[in-house]
Coordinates of C-alpha atoms and ligand atoms in Angstrom, one line a residue:
X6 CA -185.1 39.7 12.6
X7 CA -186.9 38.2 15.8
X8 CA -190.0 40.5 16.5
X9 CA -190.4 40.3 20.2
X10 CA -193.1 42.7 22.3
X11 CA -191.2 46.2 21.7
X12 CA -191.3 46.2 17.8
X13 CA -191.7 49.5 16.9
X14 CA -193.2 49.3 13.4
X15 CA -192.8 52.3 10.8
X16 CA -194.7 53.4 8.1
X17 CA -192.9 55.3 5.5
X18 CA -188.9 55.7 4.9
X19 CA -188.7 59.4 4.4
X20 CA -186.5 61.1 6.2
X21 CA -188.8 61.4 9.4
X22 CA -188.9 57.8 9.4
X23 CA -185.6 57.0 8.6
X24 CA -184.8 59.2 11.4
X25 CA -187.1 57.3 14.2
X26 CA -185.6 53.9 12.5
X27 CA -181.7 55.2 13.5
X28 CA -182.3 57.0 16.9
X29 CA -184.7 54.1 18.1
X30 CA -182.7 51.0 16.6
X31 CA -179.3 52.2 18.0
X32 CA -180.7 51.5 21.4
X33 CA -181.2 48.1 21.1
X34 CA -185.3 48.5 19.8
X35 CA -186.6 46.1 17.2
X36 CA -187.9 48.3 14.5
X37 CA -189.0 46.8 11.0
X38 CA -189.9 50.2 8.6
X39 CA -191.8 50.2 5.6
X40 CA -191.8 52.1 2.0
X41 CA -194.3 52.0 -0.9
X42 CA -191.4 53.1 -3.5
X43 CA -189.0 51.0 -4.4
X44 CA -186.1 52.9 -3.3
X45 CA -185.6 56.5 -1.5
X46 CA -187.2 59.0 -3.4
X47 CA -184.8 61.9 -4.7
X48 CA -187.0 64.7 -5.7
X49 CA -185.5 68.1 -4.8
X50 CA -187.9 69.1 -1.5
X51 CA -186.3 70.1 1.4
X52 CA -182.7 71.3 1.4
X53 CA -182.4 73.9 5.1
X54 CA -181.7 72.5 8.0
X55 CA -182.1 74.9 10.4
X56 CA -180.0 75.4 14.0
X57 CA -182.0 74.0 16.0
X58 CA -182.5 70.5 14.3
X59 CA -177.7 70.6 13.3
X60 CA -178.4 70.4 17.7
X61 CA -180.2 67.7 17.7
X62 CA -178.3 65.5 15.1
X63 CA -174.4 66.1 16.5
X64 CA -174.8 62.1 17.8
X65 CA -172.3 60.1 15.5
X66 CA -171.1 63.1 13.5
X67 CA -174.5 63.6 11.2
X68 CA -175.1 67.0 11.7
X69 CA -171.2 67.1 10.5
X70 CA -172.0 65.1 7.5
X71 CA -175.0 67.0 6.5
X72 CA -172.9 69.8 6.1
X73 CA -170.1 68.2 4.1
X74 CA -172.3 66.5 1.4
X75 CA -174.6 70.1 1.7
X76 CA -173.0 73.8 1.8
X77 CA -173.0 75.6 4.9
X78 CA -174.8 78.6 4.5
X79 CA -174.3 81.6 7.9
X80 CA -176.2 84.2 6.0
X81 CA -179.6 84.6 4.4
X82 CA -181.3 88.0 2.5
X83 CA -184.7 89.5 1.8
X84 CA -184.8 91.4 -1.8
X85 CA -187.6 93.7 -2.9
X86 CA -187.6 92.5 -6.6
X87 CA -189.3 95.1 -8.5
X88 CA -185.9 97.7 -7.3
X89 CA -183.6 94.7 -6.9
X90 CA -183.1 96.2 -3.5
X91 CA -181.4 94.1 -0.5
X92 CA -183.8 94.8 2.1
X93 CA -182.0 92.9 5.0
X94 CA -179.6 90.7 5.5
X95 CA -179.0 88.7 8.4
X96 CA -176.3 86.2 10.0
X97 CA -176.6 83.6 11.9
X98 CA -173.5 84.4 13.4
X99 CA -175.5 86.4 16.5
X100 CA -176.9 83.0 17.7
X101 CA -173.6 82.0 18.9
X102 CA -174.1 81.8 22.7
X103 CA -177.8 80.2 21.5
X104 CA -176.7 76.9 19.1
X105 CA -173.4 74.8 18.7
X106 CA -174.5 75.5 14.3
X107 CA -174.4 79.6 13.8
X108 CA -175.4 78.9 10.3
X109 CA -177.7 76.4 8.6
X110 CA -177.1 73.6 6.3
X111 CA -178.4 73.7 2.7
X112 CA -178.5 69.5 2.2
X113 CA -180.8 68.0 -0.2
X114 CA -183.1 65.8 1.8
X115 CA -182.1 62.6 -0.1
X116 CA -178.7 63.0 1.1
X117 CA -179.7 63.4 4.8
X118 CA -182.2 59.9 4.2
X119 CA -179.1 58.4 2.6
X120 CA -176.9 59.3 5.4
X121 CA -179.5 58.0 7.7
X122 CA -179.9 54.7 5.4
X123 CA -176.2 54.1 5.5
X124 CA -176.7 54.2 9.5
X125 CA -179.8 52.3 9.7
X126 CA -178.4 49.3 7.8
X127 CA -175.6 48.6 9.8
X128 CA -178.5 47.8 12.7
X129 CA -178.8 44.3 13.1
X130 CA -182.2 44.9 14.8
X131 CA -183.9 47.2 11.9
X132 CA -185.5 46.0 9.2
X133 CA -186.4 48.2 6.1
X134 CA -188.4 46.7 3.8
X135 CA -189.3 49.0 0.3
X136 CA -191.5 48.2 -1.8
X137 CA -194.5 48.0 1.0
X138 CA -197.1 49.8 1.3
X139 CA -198.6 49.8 4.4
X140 CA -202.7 50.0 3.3
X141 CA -204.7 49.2 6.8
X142 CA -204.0 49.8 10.7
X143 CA -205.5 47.9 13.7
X144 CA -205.5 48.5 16.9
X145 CA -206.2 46.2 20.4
X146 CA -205.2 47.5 24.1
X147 CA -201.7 45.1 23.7
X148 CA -200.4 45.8 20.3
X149 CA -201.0 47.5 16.4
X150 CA -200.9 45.8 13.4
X151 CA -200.7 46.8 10.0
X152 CA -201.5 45.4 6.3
X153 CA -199.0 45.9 4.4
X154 CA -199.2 44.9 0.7
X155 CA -195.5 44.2 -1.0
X156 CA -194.2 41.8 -3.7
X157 CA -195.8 38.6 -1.9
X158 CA -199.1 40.2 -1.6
X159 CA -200.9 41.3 1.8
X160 CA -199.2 40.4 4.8
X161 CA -200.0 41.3 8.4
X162 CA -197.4 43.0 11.0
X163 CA -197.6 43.0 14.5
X164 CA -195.9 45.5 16.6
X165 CA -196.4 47.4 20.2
X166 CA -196.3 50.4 18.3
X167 CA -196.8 52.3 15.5
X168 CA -195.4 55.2 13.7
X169 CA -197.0 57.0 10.9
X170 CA -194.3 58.9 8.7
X171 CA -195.9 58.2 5.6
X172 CA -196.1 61.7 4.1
X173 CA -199.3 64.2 4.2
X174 CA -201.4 61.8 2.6
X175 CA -200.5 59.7 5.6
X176 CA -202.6 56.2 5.6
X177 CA -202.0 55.3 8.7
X178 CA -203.6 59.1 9.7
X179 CA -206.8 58.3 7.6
X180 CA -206.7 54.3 9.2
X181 CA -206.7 56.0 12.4
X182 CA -209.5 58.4 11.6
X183 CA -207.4 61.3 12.6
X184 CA -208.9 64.8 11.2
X185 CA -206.1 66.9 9.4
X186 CA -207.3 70.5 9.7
X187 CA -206.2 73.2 7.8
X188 CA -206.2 74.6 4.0
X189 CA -204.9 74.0 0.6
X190 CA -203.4 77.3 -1.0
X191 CA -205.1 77.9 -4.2
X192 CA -201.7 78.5 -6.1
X193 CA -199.2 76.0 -6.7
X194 CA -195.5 76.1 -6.1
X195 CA -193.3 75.4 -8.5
X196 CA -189.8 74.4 -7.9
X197 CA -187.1 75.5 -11.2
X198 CA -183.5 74.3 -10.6
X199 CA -180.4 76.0 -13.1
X200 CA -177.0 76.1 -13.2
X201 CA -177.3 79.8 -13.2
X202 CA -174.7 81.2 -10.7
X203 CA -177.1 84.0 -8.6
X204 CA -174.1 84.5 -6.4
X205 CA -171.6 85.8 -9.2
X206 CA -174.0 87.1 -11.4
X207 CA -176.3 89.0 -9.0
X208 CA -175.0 88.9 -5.3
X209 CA -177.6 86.6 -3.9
X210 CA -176.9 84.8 -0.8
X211 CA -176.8 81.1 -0.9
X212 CA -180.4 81.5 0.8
X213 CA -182.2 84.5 -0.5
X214 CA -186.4 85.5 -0.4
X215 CA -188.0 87.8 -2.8
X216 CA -190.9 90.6 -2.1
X217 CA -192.9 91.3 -5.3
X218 CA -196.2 92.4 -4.9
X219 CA -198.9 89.3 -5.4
X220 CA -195.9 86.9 -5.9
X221 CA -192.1 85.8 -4.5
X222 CA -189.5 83.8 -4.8
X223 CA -187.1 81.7 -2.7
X224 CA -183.9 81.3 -4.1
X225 CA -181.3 78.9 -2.6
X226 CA -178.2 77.3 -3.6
X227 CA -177.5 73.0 -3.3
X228 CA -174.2 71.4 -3.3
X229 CA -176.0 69.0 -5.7
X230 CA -173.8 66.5 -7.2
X231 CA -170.8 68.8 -6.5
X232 CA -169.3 72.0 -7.6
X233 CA -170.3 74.3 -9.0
X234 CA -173.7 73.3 -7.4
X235 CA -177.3 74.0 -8.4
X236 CA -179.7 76.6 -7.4
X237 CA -183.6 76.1 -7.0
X238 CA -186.1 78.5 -7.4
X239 CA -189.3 78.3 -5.8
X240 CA -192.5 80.5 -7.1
X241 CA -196.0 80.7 -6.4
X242 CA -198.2 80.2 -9.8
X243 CA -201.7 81.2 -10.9
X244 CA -204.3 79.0 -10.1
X245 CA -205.8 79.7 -13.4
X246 CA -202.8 78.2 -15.4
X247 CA -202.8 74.5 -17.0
X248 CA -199.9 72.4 -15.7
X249 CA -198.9 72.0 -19.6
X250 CA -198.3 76.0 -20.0
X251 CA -196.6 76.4 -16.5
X252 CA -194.2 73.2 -17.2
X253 CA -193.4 74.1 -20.6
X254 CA -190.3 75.1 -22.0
X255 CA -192.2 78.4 -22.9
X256 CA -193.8 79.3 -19.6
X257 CA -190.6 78.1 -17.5
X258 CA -189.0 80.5 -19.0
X259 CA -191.3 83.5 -19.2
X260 CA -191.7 83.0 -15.2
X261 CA -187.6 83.2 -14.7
X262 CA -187.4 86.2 -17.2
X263 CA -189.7 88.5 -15.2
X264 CA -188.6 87.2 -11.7
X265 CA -184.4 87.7 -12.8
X266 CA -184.4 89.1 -16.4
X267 CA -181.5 87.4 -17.9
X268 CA -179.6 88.1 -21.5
X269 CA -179.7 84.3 -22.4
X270 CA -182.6 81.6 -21.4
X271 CA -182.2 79.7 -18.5
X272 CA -180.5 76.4 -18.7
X273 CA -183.2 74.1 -16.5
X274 CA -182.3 70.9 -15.0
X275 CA -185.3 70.2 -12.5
X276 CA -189.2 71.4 -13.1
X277 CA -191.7 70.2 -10.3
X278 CA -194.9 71.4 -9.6
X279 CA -196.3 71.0 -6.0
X280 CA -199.9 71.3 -4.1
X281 CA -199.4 73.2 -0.7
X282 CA -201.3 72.9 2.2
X283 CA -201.1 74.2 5.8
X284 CA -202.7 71.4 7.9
X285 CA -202.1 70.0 11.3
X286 CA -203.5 66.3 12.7
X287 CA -205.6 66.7 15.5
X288 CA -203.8 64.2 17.6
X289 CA -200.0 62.9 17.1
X290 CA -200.8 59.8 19.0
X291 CA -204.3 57.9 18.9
X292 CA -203.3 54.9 21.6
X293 CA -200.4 53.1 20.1
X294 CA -200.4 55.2 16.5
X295 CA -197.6 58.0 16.4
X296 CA -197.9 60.4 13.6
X297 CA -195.0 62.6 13.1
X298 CA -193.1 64.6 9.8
X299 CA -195.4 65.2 7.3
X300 CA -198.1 62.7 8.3
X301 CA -198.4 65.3 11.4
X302 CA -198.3 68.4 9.6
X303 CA -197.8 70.4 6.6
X304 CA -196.9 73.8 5.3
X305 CA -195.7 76.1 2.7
X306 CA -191.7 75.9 2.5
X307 CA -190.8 79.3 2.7
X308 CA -188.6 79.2 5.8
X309 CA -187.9 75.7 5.2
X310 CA -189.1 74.2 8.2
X311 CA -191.8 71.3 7.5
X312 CA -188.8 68.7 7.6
X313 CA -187.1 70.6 10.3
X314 CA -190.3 70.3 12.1
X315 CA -190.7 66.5 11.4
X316 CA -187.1 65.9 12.6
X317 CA -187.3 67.9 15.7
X318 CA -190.7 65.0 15.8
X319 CA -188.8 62.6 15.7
X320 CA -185.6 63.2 18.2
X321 CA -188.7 63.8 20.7
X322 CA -190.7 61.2 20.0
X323 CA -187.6 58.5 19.9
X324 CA -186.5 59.8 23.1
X325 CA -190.0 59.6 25.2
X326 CA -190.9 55.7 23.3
X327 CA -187.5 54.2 24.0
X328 CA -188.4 55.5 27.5
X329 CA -191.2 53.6 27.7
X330 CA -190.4 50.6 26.0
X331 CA -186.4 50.3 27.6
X332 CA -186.9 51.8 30.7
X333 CA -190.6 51.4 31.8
X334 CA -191.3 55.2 31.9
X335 CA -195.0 55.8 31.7
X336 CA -197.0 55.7 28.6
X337 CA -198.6 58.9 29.0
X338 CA -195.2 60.3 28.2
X339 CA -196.7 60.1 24.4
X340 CA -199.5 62.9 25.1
X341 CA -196.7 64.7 25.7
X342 CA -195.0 64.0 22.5
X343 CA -198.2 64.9 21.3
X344 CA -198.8 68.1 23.4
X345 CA -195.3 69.5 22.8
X346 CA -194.9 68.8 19.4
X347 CA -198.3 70.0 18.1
X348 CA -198.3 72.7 20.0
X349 CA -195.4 74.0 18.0
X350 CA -196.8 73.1 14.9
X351 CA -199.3 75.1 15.3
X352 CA -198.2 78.0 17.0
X353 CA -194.5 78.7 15.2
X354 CA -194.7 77.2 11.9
X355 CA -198.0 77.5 10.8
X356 CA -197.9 81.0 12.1
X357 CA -194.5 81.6 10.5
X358 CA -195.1 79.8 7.5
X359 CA -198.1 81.6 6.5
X360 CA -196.8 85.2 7.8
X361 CA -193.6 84.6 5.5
X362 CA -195.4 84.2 2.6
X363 CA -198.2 87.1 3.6
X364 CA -194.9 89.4 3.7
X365 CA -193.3 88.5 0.8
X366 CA -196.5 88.8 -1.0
X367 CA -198.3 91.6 0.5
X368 CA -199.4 94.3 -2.4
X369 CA -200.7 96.7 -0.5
X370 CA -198.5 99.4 -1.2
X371 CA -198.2 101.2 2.3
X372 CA -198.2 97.5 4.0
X373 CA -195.7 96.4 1.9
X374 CA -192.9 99.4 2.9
X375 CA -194.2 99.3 6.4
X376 CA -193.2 95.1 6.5
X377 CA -189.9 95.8 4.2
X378 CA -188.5 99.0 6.3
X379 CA -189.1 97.2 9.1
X380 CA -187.4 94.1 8.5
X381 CA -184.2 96.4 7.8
X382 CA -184.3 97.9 11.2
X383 CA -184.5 94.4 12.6
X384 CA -181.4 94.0 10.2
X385 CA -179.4 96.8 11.9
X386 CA -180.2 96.0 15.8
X387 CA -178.1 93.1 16.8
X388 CA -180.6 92.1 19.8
X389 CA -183.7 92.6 17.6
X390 CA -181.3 90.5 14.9
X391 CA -181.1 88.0 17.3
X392 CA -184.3 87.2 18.1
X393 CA -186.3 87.6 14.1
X394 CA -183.2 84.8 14.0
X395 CA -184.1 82.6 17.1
X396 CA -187.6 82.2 15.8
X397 CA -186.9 81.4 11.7
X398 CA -183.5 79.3 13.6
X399 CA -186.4 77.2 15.1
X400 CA -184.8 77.4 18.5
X401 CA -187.9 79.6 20.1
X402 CA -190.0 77.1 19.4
X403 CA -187.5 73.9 20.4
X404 CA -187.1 76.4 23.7
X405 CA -190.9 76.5 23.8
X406 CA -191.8 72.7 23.1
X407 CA -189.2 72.0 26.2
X408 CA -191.2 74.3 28.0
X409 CA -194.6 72.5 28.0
X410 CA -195.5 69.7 30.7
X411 CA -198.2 67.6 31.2
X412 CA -200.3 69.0 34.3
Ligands
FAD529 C1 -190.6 72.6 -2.8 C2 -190.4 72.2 -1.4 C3 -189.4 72.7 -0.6 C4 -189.2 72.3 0.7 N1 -188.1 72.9 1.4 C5 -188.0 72.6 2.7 C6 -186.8 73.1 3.4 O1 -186.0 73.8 2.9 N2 -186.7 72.7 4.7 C7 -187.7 71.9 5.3 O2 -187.6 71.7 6.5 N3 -188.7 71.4 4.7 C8 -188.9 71.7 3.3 N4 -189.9 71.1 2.6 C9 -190.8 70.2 3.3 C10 -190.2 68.7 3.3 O3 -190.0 68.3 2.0 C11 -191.1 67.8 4.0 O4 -191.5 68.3 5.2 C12 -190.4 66.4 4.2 O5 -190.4 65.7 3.0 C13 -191.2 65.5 5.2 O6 -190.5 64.3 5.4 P1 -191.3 63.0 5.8 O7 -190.3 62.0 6.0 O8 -192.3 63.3 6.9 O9 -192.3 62.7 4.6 P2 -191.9 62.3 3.1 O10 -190.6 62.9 2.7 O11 -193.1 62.7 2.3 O12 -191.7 60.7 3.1 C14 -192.8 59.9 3.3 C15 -192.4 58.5 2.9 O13 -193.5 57.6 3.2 C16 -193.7 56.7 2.1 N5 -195.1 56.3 2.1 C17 -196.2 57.0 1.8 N6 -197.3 56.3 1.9 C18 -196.9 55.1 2.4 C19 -197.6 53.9 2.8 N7 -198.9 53.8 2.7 N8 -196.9 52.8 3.1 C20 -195.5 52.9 3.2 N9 -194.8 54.0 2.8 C21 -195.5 55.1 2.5 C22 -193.2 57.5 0.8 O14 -192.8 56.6 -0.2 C23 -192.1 58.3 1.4 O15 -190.8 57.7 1.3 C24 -190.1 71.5 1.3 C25 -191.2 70.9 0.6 C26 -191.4 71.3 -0.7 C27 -192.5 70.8 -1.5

């Protein structure tokens, strides 16, 4: 592939990157993408894909194809465990005159990188190299480079931009001496995916959140590798706890029993144990270094939106760099990327992130009805329905991102 002044390059083949490698390679752009891992990586992270990122990805039928290798899911539940009470339910069905996708799609996000992949590699102009890590960043007034060490060693790669979608330990953030503010939560999550059929057995939505107090649980169905599907469970555990007890066969199943007491043990196909922070970069964009996904921000995944968030990135950011490099639009329209985007980051999902969990966790007795009862009036009205929806549907903060200009 001839490099030639517009080169975007891209650090990490998530599905951020992937993303920024389609939308800005289908224009015409010379992109050239690099992975550390040897392949796409297929651990079970994100799976909803909210309304407001289906919008954005209707361009050559993805948001279509997201939902036929995922399960469409309208509806989604809050339970109060300890009664087994359903607190609220809600549909997505009210944000019909708001989205063109009343529902969100449960996709595993290895599907939507390999639907992306698929794309990407019939681009004559992208190159996708795995199997590179990129391990230094430069910068001069004209161009970025990168170091990037694969199976011939270190090589250098010039490019007039860069974008950092290499995850939250992002090293193109570090290279570029960008802070990344924020906290780790002293608990970790643990992810436990089973066969078990929480819709027949129990009732439980294909999307459903537990209250308990000091603890929770999201509980969400996968199409997996076809019917009948899989369904992950996601629970908070105690800092105090070695990671041989909590992954044992023992503790995996003591942790489903009192969650979703059950007459037989669990069958479990997937354990993984993950570190959670709530950070944002202080800049997306130090001169011709983009950060955006995970590299840009992180947070805890109840609500599912930390990929939602680095999608909605990178539809933005692709948009405002092809405008600079195909149509000589001014370069300060990336401090807008920046302003718009981390605004919202910071703003709606740290906010929401942390307030979901502070709800479904909250053990203060009175608190904890006060939250509950309330979310089942908001249940009831269809208006007040409509708008707890247009803010966990991500569209009040897409609405608010548009909002912002530069002054
Ligand atoms: C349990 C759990 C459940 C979640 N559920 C949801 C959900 O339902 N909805 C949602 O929106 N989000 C969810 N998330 C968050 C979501 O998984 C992340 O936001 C998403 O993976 C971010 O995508 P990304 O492409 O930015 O980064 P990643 O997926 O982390 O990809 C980064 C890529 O960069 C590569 N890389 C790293 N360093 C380098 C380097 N130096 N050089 C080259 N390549 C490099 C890696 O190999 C990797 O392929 C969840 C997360 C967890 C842990």
């Amino acid at each position: 592939m001839a490099i030639d002044e517009r080169t975007v390059l891209i650090a990490g083949g998530g599905p951020v990157g992937l993303l920024c490698a389609w939308l800005l390679g289908r224009q015409g752009i010379p992109v050239r993408l690099f992975d550390a891992n040897a392949g796409l990586q297929a651990d079970p992270r994100a799976a909803t894909t909210h309304p407001a990122t289906l919008d954005l990805l209707v361009d050559d039928g993805l948001s279509q194809d997201m939902a036929e290798v995922g399960l469409v899911a309208p509806i989604f539940q809050f339970w109060d465990r300890p009664s087994n009470r359903l607190v609220a339910e809600f549909d997505h069905a009210v944000l019909a005159k708001d989205t063109r996708h009343p529902f969100v799609v449960q996709c595993e996000q290895f599907k939507t990188s390999q639907l992306l992949l698929k794309r990407v590699k019939a681009l004559p102009n992208v190159e996708i190299l795995f199997d590179h890590e990129v391990v230094d960043v430069r910068q001069a007034a004209s161009g970025v480079s990168v170091d990037v060490k694969g199976p011939a060693g270190v090589q250098s790669h010039d490019g007039a931009y860069l974008i950092g979608a290499d995850g939250g330990r992002s090293v193109v953030r570090k290279r570029s001496d960008i802070a990344f503010n924020g906290f780790t939560w002293p608990e970790r999550f643990i992810v436990l995916t089973t066969p078990f059929d929480f819709r027949s057995e129990r009732g439980y939505s294909f999307r459903s959140y537990f209250a308990e107090p000091g603890a929770w649980c999201n509980c969400f169905k996968v199409s997996a590798d076809g019917p009948p599907g899989l369904w992950r469970t996601v629970f908070p555990t105690e800092p105090s706890q070695e990671d041989s007890w909590i992954l044992s066969d023992a503790g995996v199943q003591e942790r489903m029993q009192r969650f979703f007491p059950a007459p037989r043990p669990y069958h479990i196909v997937h354990r993984n144990l993950y570190v959670t922070h709530q950070r944002v970069a202080s800049t997306f964009r130090e001169g011709r270094v983009l950060l955006a996904g995970d590299a840009a921000h992180v947070n805890n995944p109840i609500g599912g939106m930390g990929l939602n968030g680095g999608i909605q990135d990178a539809v933005n950011l692709a948009g405002k760099l092809s405008g600079v490099l195909l149509r000589g639009e001014p370069d300060r329209l990336l401090d807008l990327y920046d302003l718009q985007r981390r605004t919202v980051a910071v703003e709606f999902v740290q906010e929401q992130s942390i307030a979901n969990k502070k709800r479904l966790e909250e053990s203060d007795p009175e608190v904890r009805k006060r939250n509950l009862d309330e979310l089942s009036r908001i249940a009831e009205d269809p208006e007040r329905s409509r708008q707890f929806l247009l803010r966990t549907a991500m569209i009040a903060s897409q609405r608010r991102a548009d909002s912002i200009t530069l002054a």
